[in-house]
Short mmCIF file of N, CA and C in Angstrom, two decimals:
data_model
loop_
_atom_site.label_atom_id
_atom_site.label_comp_id
_atom_site.label_asym_id
_atom_site.label_seq_id
_atom_site.Cartn_x
_atom_site.Cartn_y
_atom_site.Cartn_z
N UNK A 28 78.27 77.83 79.70
CA UNK A 28 78.05 78.51 81.00
C UNK A 28 79.46 78.98 81.59
N UNK A 29 80.42 78.08 81.47
CA UNK A 29 81.76 78.40 81.98
C UNK A 29 82.40 79.57 81.22
N UNK A 30 82.13 79.57 79.87
CA UNK A 30 82.68 80.63 79.01
C UNK A 30 82.10 82.03 79.47
N UNK A 31 80.82 82.00 79.76
CA UNK A 31 80.13 83.24 80.23
C UNK A 31 80.75 83.77 81.54
N UNK A 32 80.99 82.77 82.44
CA UNK A 32 81.60 83.12 83.76
C UNK A 32 82.95 83.68 83.58
N UNK A 33 83.75 83.08 82.58
CA UNK A 33 85.11 83.51 82.28
C UNK A 33 85.13 85.02 81.76
N UNK A 34 84.16 85.23 80.86
CA UNK A 34 84.02 86.55 80.24
C UNK A 34 83.67 87.59 81.38
N UNK A 35 82.78 87.25 82.25
CA UNK A 35 82.31 88.07 83.33
C UNK A 35 83.44 88.34 84.21
N UNK A 36 84.27 87.33 84.54
CA UNK A 36 85.45 87.40 85.41
C UNK A 36 86.41 88.51 84.85
N UNK A 37 86.71 88.40 83.50
CA UNK A 37 87.61 89.31 82.94
C UNK A 37 86.99 90.68 82.91
N UNK A 38 85.67 90.75 82.64
CA UNK A 38 84.97 92.07 82.66
C UNK A 38 85.07 92.78 84.01
N UNK A 39 84.90 92.02 85.03
CA UNK A 39 84.98 92.61 86.47
C UNK A 39 86.40 93.13 86.67
N UNK A 40 87.47 92.43 86.29
CA UNK A 40 88.81 92.81 86.44
C UNK A 40 89.14 94.08 85.55
N UNK A 41 88.50 94.03 84.39
CA UNK A 41 88.63 95.17 83.47
C UNK A 41 88.13 96.45 84.11
N UNK A 42 86.91 96.33 84.76
CA UNK A 42 86.31 97.48 85.46
C UNK A 42 87.25 98.05 86.49
N UNK A 43 88.03 97.17 87.23
CA UNK A 43 88.90 97.49 88.30
C UNK A 43 90.06 98.31 87.70
N UNK A 44 90.56 97.82 86.56
CA UNK A 44 91.76 98.46 85.96
C UNK A 44 91.26 99.73 85.30
N UNK A 45 90.04 99.83 84.92
CA UNK A 45 89.50 101.08 84.26
C UNK A 45 89.65 102.25 85.16
N UNK A 46 89.49 102.03 86.47
CA UNK A 46 89.71 103.11 87.49
C UNK A 46 91.12 103.64 87.45
N UNK A 47 92.07 102.77 87.24
CA UNK A 47 93.48 103.17 87.06
C UNK A 47 93.54 104.16 85.92
N UNK A 48 93.05 103.80 84.73
CA UNK A 48 93.01 104.61 83.57
C UNK A 48 92.26 105.87 83.83
N UNK A 49 91.11 105.78 84.50
CA UNK A 49 90.28 106.92 84.74
C UNK A 49 91.04 107.96 85.63
N UNK A 50 91.81 107.45 86.62
CA UNK A 50 92.61 108.34 87.52
C UNK A 50 93.64 109.08 86.69
N UNK A 51 94.26 108.40 85.70
CA UNK A 51 95.32 109.00 84.89
C UNK A 51 94.71 110.08 83.99
N UNK A 52 93.58 109.76 83.37
CA UNK A 52 92.87 110.72 82.48
C UNK A 52 92.40 111.93 83.24
N UNK A 53 91.90 111.72 84.43
CA UNK A 53 91.40 112.85 85.29
C UNK A 53 92.56 113.76 85.59
N UNK A 54 93.69 113.14 85.99
CA UNK A 54 94.93 113.90 86.34
C UNK A 54 95.28 114.78 85.23
N UNK A 55 95.35 114.26 83.89
CA UNK A 55 95.80 114.97 82.84
C UNK A 55 94.76 116.14 82.51
N UNK A 56 93.46 115.79 82.52
CA UNK A 56 92.53 116.77 82.16
C UNK A 56 92.46 117.92 83.13
N UNK A 57 92.59 117.66 84.49
CA UNK A 57 92.53 118.79 85.46
C UNK A 57 93.85 119.57 85.43
N UNK A 58 94.96 118.92 85.11
CA UNK A 58 96.17 119.62 85.04
C UNK A 58 96.14 120.57 83.81
N UNK A 59 95.63 120.11 82.70
CA UNK A 59 95.44 120.98 81.51
C UNK A 59 94.48 122.10 81.79
N UNK A 60 93.36 121.75 82.59
CA UNK A 60 92.42 122.79 82.91
C UNK A 60 93.12 123.89 83.78
N UNK A 61 94.02 123.52 84.67
CA UNK A 61 94.78 124.48 85.52
C UNK A 61 95.50 125.39 84.72
N UNK A 62 96.07 124.95 83.53
CA UNK A 62 96.89 125.77 82.70
C UNK A 62 96.14 126.68 81.66
N UNK A 63 95.06 126.08 81.10
CA UNK A 63 94.39 126.73 80.00
C UNK A 63 92.93 127.24 80.38
N UNK A 64 92.41 126.77 81.45
CA UNK A 64 91.06 127.23 81.99
C UNK A 64 89.93 126.93 81.04
N UNK A 65 90.08 125.89 80.20
CA UNK A 65 88.95 125.46 79.42
C UNK A 65 87.94 124.61 80.13
N UNK A 66 86.77 125.07 80.34
CA UNK A 66 85.83 124.38 81.26
C UNK A 66 85.40 123.06 80.68
N UNK A 67 85.57 122.83 79.38
CA UNK A 67 85.22 121.58 78.80
C UNK A 67 86.10 120.51 79.35
N UNK A 68 87.43 120.78 79.62
CA UNK A 68 88.33 119.81 80.29
C UNK A 68 87.81 119.45 81.69
N UNK A 69 87.31 120.45 82.35
CA UNK A 69 86.79 120.15 83.74
C UNK A 69 85.57 119.28 83.71
N UNK A 70 84.63 119.55 82.73
CA UNK A 70 83.45 118.69 82.59
C UNK A 70 83.77 117.30 82.25
N UNK A 71 84.71 117.17 81.31
CA UNK A 71 85.13 115.76 80.84
C UNK A 71 85.78 115.05 82.00
N UNK A 72 86.54 115.76 82.85
CA UNK A 72 87.17 115.09 84.02
C UNK A 72 86.03 114.65 84.99
N UNK A 73 85.12 115.46 85.17
CA UNK A 73 83.89 115.14 86.02
C UNK A 73 83.21 113.92 85.49
N UNK A 74 83.02 113.79 84.23
CA UNK A 74 82.39 112.65 83.58
C UNK A 74 83.23 111.39 83.86
N UNK A 75 84.53 111.50 83.66
CA UNK A 75 85.39 110.35 83.89
C UNK A 75 85.42 109.90 85.32
N UNK A 76 85.31 110.89 86.23
CA UNK A 76 85.29 110.53 87.64
C UNK A 76 84.04 109.74 88.01
N UNK A 77 82.91 110.26 87.52
CA UNK A 77 81.62 109.60 87.86
C UNK A 77 81.63 108.16 87.20
N UNK A 78 82.02 108.06 85.98
CA UNK A 78 82.11 106.74 85.26
C UNK A 78 83.04 105.78 86.07
N UNK A 79 84.10 106.27 86.47
CA UNK A 79 85.21 105.41 87.17
C UNK A 79 84.59 105.00 88.54
N UNK A 80 83.96 106.01 89.19
CA UNK A 80 83.35 105.67 90.53
C UNK A 80 82.25 104.58 90.42
N UNK A 81 81.47 104.66 89.35
CA UNK A 81 80.39 103.65 89.12
C UNK A 81 80.94 102.30 88.94
N UNK A 82 82.15 102.23 88.27
CA UNK A 82 82.78 100.83 88.12
C UNK A 82 83.19 100.16 89.40
N UNK A 83 83.41 101.11 90.41
CA UNK A 83 83.82 100.55 91.72
C UNK A 83 82.57 99.76 92.39
N UNK A 84 81.46 100.37 92.28
CA UNK A 84 80.19 99.76 92.76
C UNK A 84 79.81 98.53 91.88
N UNK A 85 79.98 98.67 90.60
CA UNK A 85 79.58 97.65 89.64
C UNK A 85 80.46 96.38 89.75
N UNK A 86 81.73 96.52 89.73
CA UNK A 86 82.60 95.37 89.91
C UNK A 86 82.41 94.65 91.22
N UNK A 87 82.20 95.38 92.29
CA UNK A 87 81.98 94.70 93.61
C UNK A 87 80.68 93.92 93.62
N UNK A 88 79.66 94.60 93.04
CA UNK A 88 78.34 93.96 92.98
C UNK A 88 78.36 92.65 92.13
N UNK A 89 78.96 92.70 91.01
CA UNK A 89 79.01 91.57 90.10
C UNK A 89 79.89 90.46 90.68
N UNK A 90 81.03 90.80 91.34
CA UNK A 90 81.83 89.79 91.95
C UNK A 90 81.15 89.06 93.04
N UNK A 91 80.41 89.80 93.85
CA UNK A 91 79.61 89.13 94.96
C UNK A 91 78.43 88.34 94.48
N UNK A 92 77.73 88.90 93.47
CA UNK A 92 76.52 88.16 92.91
C UNK A 92 76.85 86.91 92.33
N UNK A 93 78.03 86.82 91.59
CA UNK A 93 78.32 85.62 90.82
C UNK A 93 79.46 84.83 91.54
N UNK A 94 79.74 85.16 92.77
CA UNK A 94 80.89 84.54 93.43
C UNK A 94 82.16 84.55 92.67
N UNK A 95 82.59 85.63 92.17
CA UNK A 95 83.82 85.76 91.34
C UNK A 95 84.83 86.59 92.00
N UNK A 96 84.79 86.71 93.37
CA UNK A 96 85.85 87.51 94.01
C UNK A 96 87.12 86.80 93.97
N UNK A 97 88.12 87.54 93.59
CA UNK A 97 89.45 86.94 93.37
C UNK A 97 90.49 87.65 94.24
N UNK A 98 91.63 86.98 94.40
CA UNK A 98 92.74 87.59 95.19
C UNK A 98 93.22 88.82 94.53
N UNK A 99 93.30 88.76 93.21
CA UNK A 99 93.75 89.96 92.39
C UNK A 99 92.79 91.09 92.66
N UNK A 100 91.43 90.87 92.61
CA UNK A 100 90.51 91.86 92.86
C UNK A 100 90.57 92.43 94.25
N UNK A 101 90.81 91.57 95.30
CA UNK A 101 90.90 92.01 96.64
C UNK A 101 92.06 92.96 96.86
N UNK A 102 93.16 92.69 96.13
CA UNK A 102 94.37 93.54 96.25
C UNK A 102 94.29 94.80 95.47
N UNK A 103 93.83 94.73 94.17
CA UNK A 103 93.80 95.86 93.30
C UNK A 103 92.60 96.78 93.56
N UNK A 104 91.45 96.28 93.94
CA UNK A 104 90.30 97.06 94.17
C UNK A 104 90.51 98.30 95.06
N UNK A 105 91.01 98.05 96.30
CA UNK A 105 91.32 99.25 97.13
C UNK A 105 92.39 100.15 96.65
N UNK A 106 93.39 99.55 95.91
CA UNK A 106 94.54 100.36 95.31
C UNK A 106 93.97 101.25 94.34
N UNK A 107 93.13 100.72 93.41
CA UNK A 107 92.61 101.51 92.39
C UNK A 107 91.66 102.64 92.82
N UNK A 108 90.90 102.29 93.97
CA UNK A 108 90.06 103.29 94.66
C UNK A 108 90.95 104.47 95.13
N UNK A 109 92.04 104.16 95.74
CA UNK A 109 92.87 105.13 96.38
C UNK A 109 93.56 106.02 95.26
N UNK A 110 93.99 105.40 94.19
CA UNK A 110 94.52 106.06 93.11
C UNK A 110 93.53 107.10 92.50
N UNK A 111 92.33 106.60 92.27
CA UNK A 111 91.30 107.44 91.64
C UNK A 111 91.00 108.61 92.58
N UNK A 112 90.68 108.40 93.83
CA UNK A 112 90.24 109.51 94.70
C UNK A 112 91.46 110.39 95.12
N UNK A 113 92.64 109.84 95.35
CA UNK A 113 93.82 110.64 95.80
C UNK A 113 94.26 111.47 94.68
N UNK A 114 94.33 110.87 93.47
CA UNK A 114 94.70 111.74 92.27
C UNK A 114 93.77 112.94 92.05
N UNK A 115 92.48 112.62 92.10
CA UNK A 115 91.47 113.61 91.88
C UNK A 115 91.56 114.73 92.98
N UNK A 116 91.66 114.27 94.26
CA UNK A 116 91.80 115.22 95.37
C UNK A 116 93.03 116.09 95.25
N UNK A 117 94.06 115.51 94.80
CA UNK A 117 95.32 116.21 94.67
C UNK A 117 95.20 117.37 93.70
N UNK A 118 94.65 117.02 92.55
CA UNK A 118 94.42 118.08 91.45
C UNK A 118 93.41 119.15 91.89
N UNK A 119 92.38 118.66 92.55
CA UNK A 119 91.36 119.65 93.07
C UNK A 119 92.02 120.64 94.12
N UNK A 120 92.90 120.11 94.88
CA UNK A 120 93.66 120.90 95.92
C UNK A 120 94.55 121.83 95.12
N UNK A 121 95.18 121.36 94.07
CA UNK A 121 96.15 122.16 93.27
C UNK A 121 95.34 123.32 92.64
N UNK A 122 94.10 123.06 92.32
CA UNK A 122 93.15 124.05 91.73
C UNK A 122 92.54 124.99 92.81
N UNK A 123 92.88 124.72 94.10
CA UNK A 123 92.40 125.41 95.25
C UNK A 123 90.84 125.26 95.40
N UNK A 124 90.34 124.08 95.02
CA UNK A 124 88.94 123.78 95.20
C UNK A 124 88.63 122.99 96.44
N UNK A 125 89.68 122.46 97.05
CA UNK A 125 89.55 121.72 98.33
C UNK A 125 90.85 121.95 99.15
N UNK A 126 90.69 122.03 100.49
CA UNK A 126 91.83 122.30 101.34
C UNK A 126 92.98 121.29 101.24
N UNK A 127 94.20 121.72 100.99
CA UNK A 127 95.33 120.87 100.78
C UNK A 127 95.58 119.94 102.04
N UNK A 128 95.27 120.50 103.27
CA UNK A 128 95.54 119.81 104.47
C UNK A 128 94.62 118.63 104.68
N UNK A 129 93.45 118.69 104.07
CA UNK A 129 92.53 117.53 104.16
C UNK A 129 93.04 116.37 103.23
N UNK A 130 93.57 116.78 102.10
CA UNK A 130 94.15 115.86 101.14
C UNK A 130 95.39 115.18 101.79
N UNK A 131 96.09 115.93 102.52
CA UNK A 131 97.31 115.40 103.21
C UNK A 131 96.89 114.37 104.30
N UNK A 132 95.66 114.62 104.95
CA UNK A 132 95.19 113.61 105.94
C UNK A 132 94.82 112.34 105.21
N UNK A 133 94.24 112.39 104.00
CA UNK A 133 93.92 111.11 103.25
C UNK A 133 95.17 110.42 102.88
N UNK A 134 96.20 111.08 102.37
CA UNK A 134 97.44 110.51 101.91
C UNK A 134 98.19 109.93 103.03
N UNK A 135 98.40 110.62 104.13
CA UNK A 135 99.08 110.08 105.29
C UNK A 135 98.34 108.91 105.88
N UNK A 136 97.04 108.91 106.02
CA UNK A 136 96.27 107.82 106.51
C UNK A 136 96.53 106.64 105.65
N UNK A 137 96.47 106.76 104.34
CA UNK A 137 96.59 105.59 103.48
C UNK A 137 98.04 105.03 103.58
N UNK A 138 99.07 105.85 103.65
CA UNK A 138 100.48 105.42 103.78
C UNK A 138 100.64 104.64 105.09
N UNK A 139 100.12 105.21 106.19
CA UNK A 139 100.22 104.52 107.51
C UNK A 139 99.49 103.22 107.54
N UNK A 140 98.25 103.25 107.09
CA UNK A 140 97.44 102.01 107.16
C UNK A 140 98.06 100.97 106.25
N UNK A 141 98.44 101.32 105.06
CA UNK A 141 99.04 100.28 104.15
C UNK A 141 100.35 99.66 104.74
N UNK A 142 101.11 100.59 105.35
CA UNK A 142 102.35 100.11 105.97
C UNK A 142 102.02 99.11 107.10
N UNK A 143 101.01 99.44 107.96
CA UNK A 143 100.67 98.51 109.05
C UNK A 143 100.09 97.29 108.56
N UNK A 144 99.32 97.35 107.45
CA UNK A 144 98.67 96.16 106.92
C UNK A 144 99.70 95.18 106.39
N UNK A 145 100.78 95.69 105.82
CA UNK A 145 101.85 94.89 105.23
C UNK A 145 102.59 94.20 106.50
N UNK A 146 102.78 94.98 107.57
CA UNK A 146 103.40 94.50 108.76
C UNK A 146 102.59 93.34 109.40
N UNK A 147 101.29 93.62 109.51
CA UNK A 147 100.40 92.60 110.04
C UNK A 147 100.30 91.39 109.22
N UNK A 148 100.37 91.47 107.84
CA UNK A 148 100.25 90.38 106.92
C UNK A 148 101.55 89.52 107.12
N UNK A 149 102.63 90.07 107.44
CA UNK A 149 103.86 89.31 107.80
C UNK A 149 103.71 88.51 108.96
N UNK A 150 102.81 88.91 109.91
CA UNK A 150 102.61 88.21 111.17
C UNK A 150 101.39 87.32 110.97
N UNK A 151 100.89 87.15 109.82
CA UNK A 151 99.71 86.39 109.49
C UNK A 151 98.49 86.86 110.21
N UNK A 152 98.34 88.17 110.31
CA UNK A 152 97.20 88.82 110.88
C UNK A 152 96.47 89.54 109.68
N UNK A 153 95.31 89.17 109.42
CA UNK A 153 94.55 89.81 108.30
C UNK A 153 93.51 90.90 108.82
N UNK A 154 93.76 92.07 108.45
CA UNK A 154 92.80 93.12 108.78
C UNK A 154 92.00 93.49 107.50
N UNK A 155 90.79 92.93 107.52
CA UNK A 155 89.97 93.13 106.29
C UNK A 155 89.36 94.46 106.26
N UNK A 156 88.96 95.00 105.04
CA UNK A 156 88.27 96.21 104.94
C UNK A 156 87.01 96.13 105.74
N UNK A 157 86.73 97.19 106.53
CA UNK A 157 85.53 97.20 107.28
C UNK A 157 84.56 98.33 106.89
N UNK A 158 83.46 98.41 107.56
CA UNK A 158 82.43 99.44 107.15
C UNK A 158 83.02 100.79 107.13
N UNK A 159 83.82 101.17 108.14
CA UNK A 159 84.34 102.55 108.18
C UNK A 159 85.24 102.88 106.95
N UNK A 160 86.09 101.87 106.55
CA UNK A 160 86.91 102.04 105.39
C UNK A 160 86.03 102.26 104.11
N UNK A 161 84.99 101.51 104.04
CA UNK A 161 84.11 101.63 102.88
C UNK A 161 83.30 102.93 102.91
N UNK A 162 82.94 103.36 104.10
CA UNK A 162 82.25 104.58 104.27
C UNK A 162 83.20 105.82 103.91
N UNK A 163 84.51 105.71 104.30
CA UNK A 163 85.45 106.66 103.92
C UNK A 163 85.54 106.94 102.40
N UNK A 164 85.54 105.70 101.65
CA UNK A 164 85.69 105.76 100.23
C UNK A 164 84.43 106.34 99.66
N UNK A 165 83.29 106.03 100.17
CA UNK A 165 81.97 106.50 99.68
C UNK A 165 81.92 108.00 99.91
N UNK A 166 82.36 108.51 101.06
CA UNK A 166 82.25 109.99 101.35
C UNK A 166 83.32 110.71 100.50
N UNK A 167 84.45 110.14 100.25
CA UNK A 167 85.41 110.75 99.35
C UNK A 167 84.85 110.98 98.01
N UNK A 168 84.21 109.93 97.42
CA UNK A 168 83.56 109.94 96.11
C UNK A 168 82.50 111.06 96.07
N UNK A 169 81.67 111.05 97.13
CA UNK A 169 80.55 111.97 97.19
C UNK A 169 81.13 113.42 97.33
N UNK A 170 82.19 113.60 98.09
CA UNK A 170 82.81 114.93 98.32
C UNK A 170 83.31 115.48 96.98
N UNK A 171 83.96 114.62 96.22
CA UNK A 171 84.56 115.01 94.86
C UNK A 171 83.42 115.40 93.94
N UNK A 172 82.36 114.58 93.97
CA UNK A 172 81.28 114.88 93.04
C UNK A 172 80.63 116.29 93.41
N UNK A 173 80.39 116.52 94.69
CA UNK A 173 79.90 117.78 95.15
C UNK A 173 80.80 119.04 94.69
N UNK A 174 82.11 118.77 94.93
CA UNK A 174 83.05 119.87 94.44
C UNK A 174 82.97 120.10 92.97
N UNK A 175 82.92 118.99 92.15
CA UNK A 175 82.79 119.10 90.76
C UNK A 175 81.49 119.84 90.38
N UNK A 176 80.40 119.39 90.97
CA UNK A 176 79.13 119.97 90.63
C UNK A 176 79.03 121.44 91.11
N UNK A 177 79.42 121.77 92.25
CA UNK A 177 79.40 123.09 92.75
C UNK A 177 80.15 124.06 91.84
N UNK A 178 81.36 123.69 91.54
CA UNK A 178 82.30 124.57 90.67
C UNK A 178 81.76 124.67 89.29
N UNK A 179 81.08 123.61 88.78
CA UNK A 179 80.54 123.54 87.46
C UNK A 179 79.37 124.52 87.27
N UNK A 180 78.54 124.51 88.39
CA UNK A 180 77.26 125.28 88.38
C UNK A 180 77.56 126.79 88.44
N UNK A 181 78.40 127.17 89.40
CA UNK A 181 78.76 128.56 89.54
C UNK A 181 80.03 128.73 90.30
N UNK A 182 81.03 129.20 89.67
CA UNK A 182 82.38 129.44 90.35
C UNK A 182 82.29 130.45 91.48
N UNK A 183 81.42 131.51 91.27
CA UNK A 183 81.22 132.57 92.24
C UNK A 183 80.65 132.00 93.53
N UNK A 184 79.51 131.28 93.41
CA UNK A 184 78.87 130.68 94.59
C UNK A 184 79.83 129.69 95.28
N UNK A 185 80.56 128.87 94.48
CA UNK A 185 81.44 127.92 95.10
C UNK A 185 82.46 128.65 95.88
N UNK A 186 83.09 129.61 95.37
CA UNK A 186 84.15 130.39 96.14
C UNK A 186 83.65 131.02 97.37
N UNK A 187 82.35 131.52 97.23
CA UNK A 187 81.75 132.21 98.37
C UNK A 187 81.41 131.26 99.51
N UNK A 188 81.03 130.03 99.13
CA UNK A 188 80.66 129.05 100.12
C UNK A 188 81.58 127.81 100.02
N UNK A 189 82.93 128.16 100.02
CA UNK A 189 83.92 127.20 99.80
C UNK A 189 83.89 126.05 100.82
N UNK A 190 83.76 126.35 102.15
CA UNK A 190 83.72 125.33 103.13
C UNK A 190 82.47 124.48 103.25
N UNK A 191 81.38 125.22 102.78
CA UNK A 191 80.12 124.47 102.74
C UNK A 191 80.18 123.36 101.69
N UNK A 192 80.78 123.69 100.52
CA UNK A 192 80.93 122.73 99.47
C UNK A 192 81.96 121.59 99.85
N UNK A 193 82.86 121.93 100.72
CA UNK A 193 83.87 120.99 101.27
C UNK A 193 83.47 120.30 102.57
N UNK A 194 82.25 120.45 103.02
CA UNK A 194 81.79 119.83 104.25
C UNK A 194 81.88 118.31 104.17
N UNK A 195 81.51 117.76 103.10
CA UNK A 195 81.61 116.28 102.92
C UNK A 195 83.05 115.82 103.01
N UNK A 196 83.93 116.65 102.38
CA UNK A 196 85.38 116.35 102.44
C UNK A 196 85.89 116.31 103.90
N UNK A 197 85.40 117.26 104.75
CA UNK A 197 85.75 117.32 106.13
C UNK A 197 85.33 116.12 106.83
N UNK A 198 84.02 115.65 106.60
CA UNK A 198 83.52 114.39 107.22
C UNK A 198 84.33 113.23 106.74
N UNK A 199 84.68 113.17 105.45
CA UNK A 199 85.53 112.10 104.93
C UNK A 199 86.88 112.05 105.63
N UNK A 200 87.51 113.24 105.89
CA UNK A 200 88.76 113.27 106.58
C UNK A 200 88.66 112.65 108.02
N UNK A 201 87.53 113.02 108.70
CA UNK A 201 87.29 112.52 110.10
C UNK A 201 87.14 111.06 110.02
N UNK A 202 86.31 110.52 109.17
CA UNK A 202 86.10 109.07 109.09
C UNK A 202 87.38 108.37 108.68
N UNK A 203 88.19 109.09 107.83
CA UNK A 203 89.48 108.53 107.38
C UNK A 203 90.37 108.26 108.57
N UNK A 204 90.45 109.26 109.48
CA UNK A 204 91.29 109.14 110.73
C UNK A 204 90.79 107.98 111.65
N UNK A 205 89.46 107.99 111.80
CA UNK A 205 88.83 106.92 112.72
C UNK A 205 89.08 105.62 112.12
N UNK A 206 88.86 105.41 110.83
CA UNK A 206 89.09 104.05 110.19
C UNK A 206 90.52 103.75 110.30
N UNK A 207 91.40 104.67 110.15
CA UNK A 207 92.87 104.49 110.24
C UNK A 207 93.21 103.93 111.60
N UNK A 208 92.67 104.46 112.63
CA UNK A 208 92.90 103.96 114.01
C UNK A 208 92.52 102.50 114.13
N UNK A 209 91.33 102.20 113.51
CA UNK A 209 90.87 100.76 113.57
C UNK A 209 91.89 99.84 112.93
N UNK A 210 92.49 100.22 111.84
CA UNK A 210 93.50 99.30 111.21
C UNK A 210 94.75 99.32 111.99
N UNK A 211 95.14 100.39 112.67
CA UNK A 211 96.43 100.43 113.35
C UNK A 211 96.34 99.75 114.73
N UNK A 212 95.11 99.74 115.36
CA UNK A 212 94.94 99.23 116.74
C UNK A 212 95.54 97.77 116.91
N UNK A 213 95.35 96.85 115.95
CA UNK A 213 95.87 95.46 116.18
C UNK A 213 97.42 95.43 116.37
N UNK A 214 98.10 96.38 115.74
CA UNK A 214 99.58 96.44 115.93
C UNK A 214 99.98 96.75 117.33
N UNK A 215 99.28 97.65 117.99
CA UNK A 215 99.56 98.10 119.34
C UNK A 215 99.23 96.89 120.31
N UNK A 216 98.13 96.11 119.99
CA UNK A 216 97.79 94.93 120.74
C UNK A 216 98.92 93.95 120.65
N UNK A 217 99.48 93.78 119.44
CA UNK A 217 100.53 92.78 119.21
C UNK A 217 101.79 93.18 119.93
N UNK A 218 102.15 94.49 119.94
CA UNK A 218 103.30 94.97 120.67
C UNK A 218 103.14 94.78 122.13
N UNK A 219 101.91 94.99 122.76
CA UNK A 219 101.68 94.86 124.16
C UNK A 219 101.90 93.39 124.56
N UNK A 220 101.46 92.49 123.69
CA UNK A 220 101.58 90.97 123.98
C UNK A 220 103.07 90.65 124.10
N UNK A 221 103.90 91.30 123.26
CA UNK A 221 105.29 90.95 123.21
C UNK A 221 106.02 91.74 124.31
#
């Protein structure tokens, strides 16, 4: 039984690290697509994004179901999520499939939130991931899938209805800002006390 649990534990951590690899592969594929315009590269990148996103839900589900949540997983899970979504958004922005300023919102929010979380950790204040943070990630994944799907089905329709296809990205950016405020708020409370 212990051996099975050990194997499952390593499998869960492998799924987390798979997202890192997925992010790198997607980056390379979309960059090559931007240079050579081979749609097969775009489709493969789409496949890797969906597969990598599914590992996010699967590793979390398995870790909770079998009580195998680890400190390593708690640290690396959100990092790999950010690498996967930010890398993909960056390249989609480079391909002009999503607005660059929305990608900038995601990047700045993550930098600010991570900075504040490090500051709070030094003060022994733990700000755990909340519903809004998880919703932000879910919306980002959904937004990327919609962009991939829309552009894959018809480039002409996608270009014509650019902002309609990016509506979920806009919602994700709004939730990103709101969830960012939630993480930053404890710092201002701490400063007021001092």
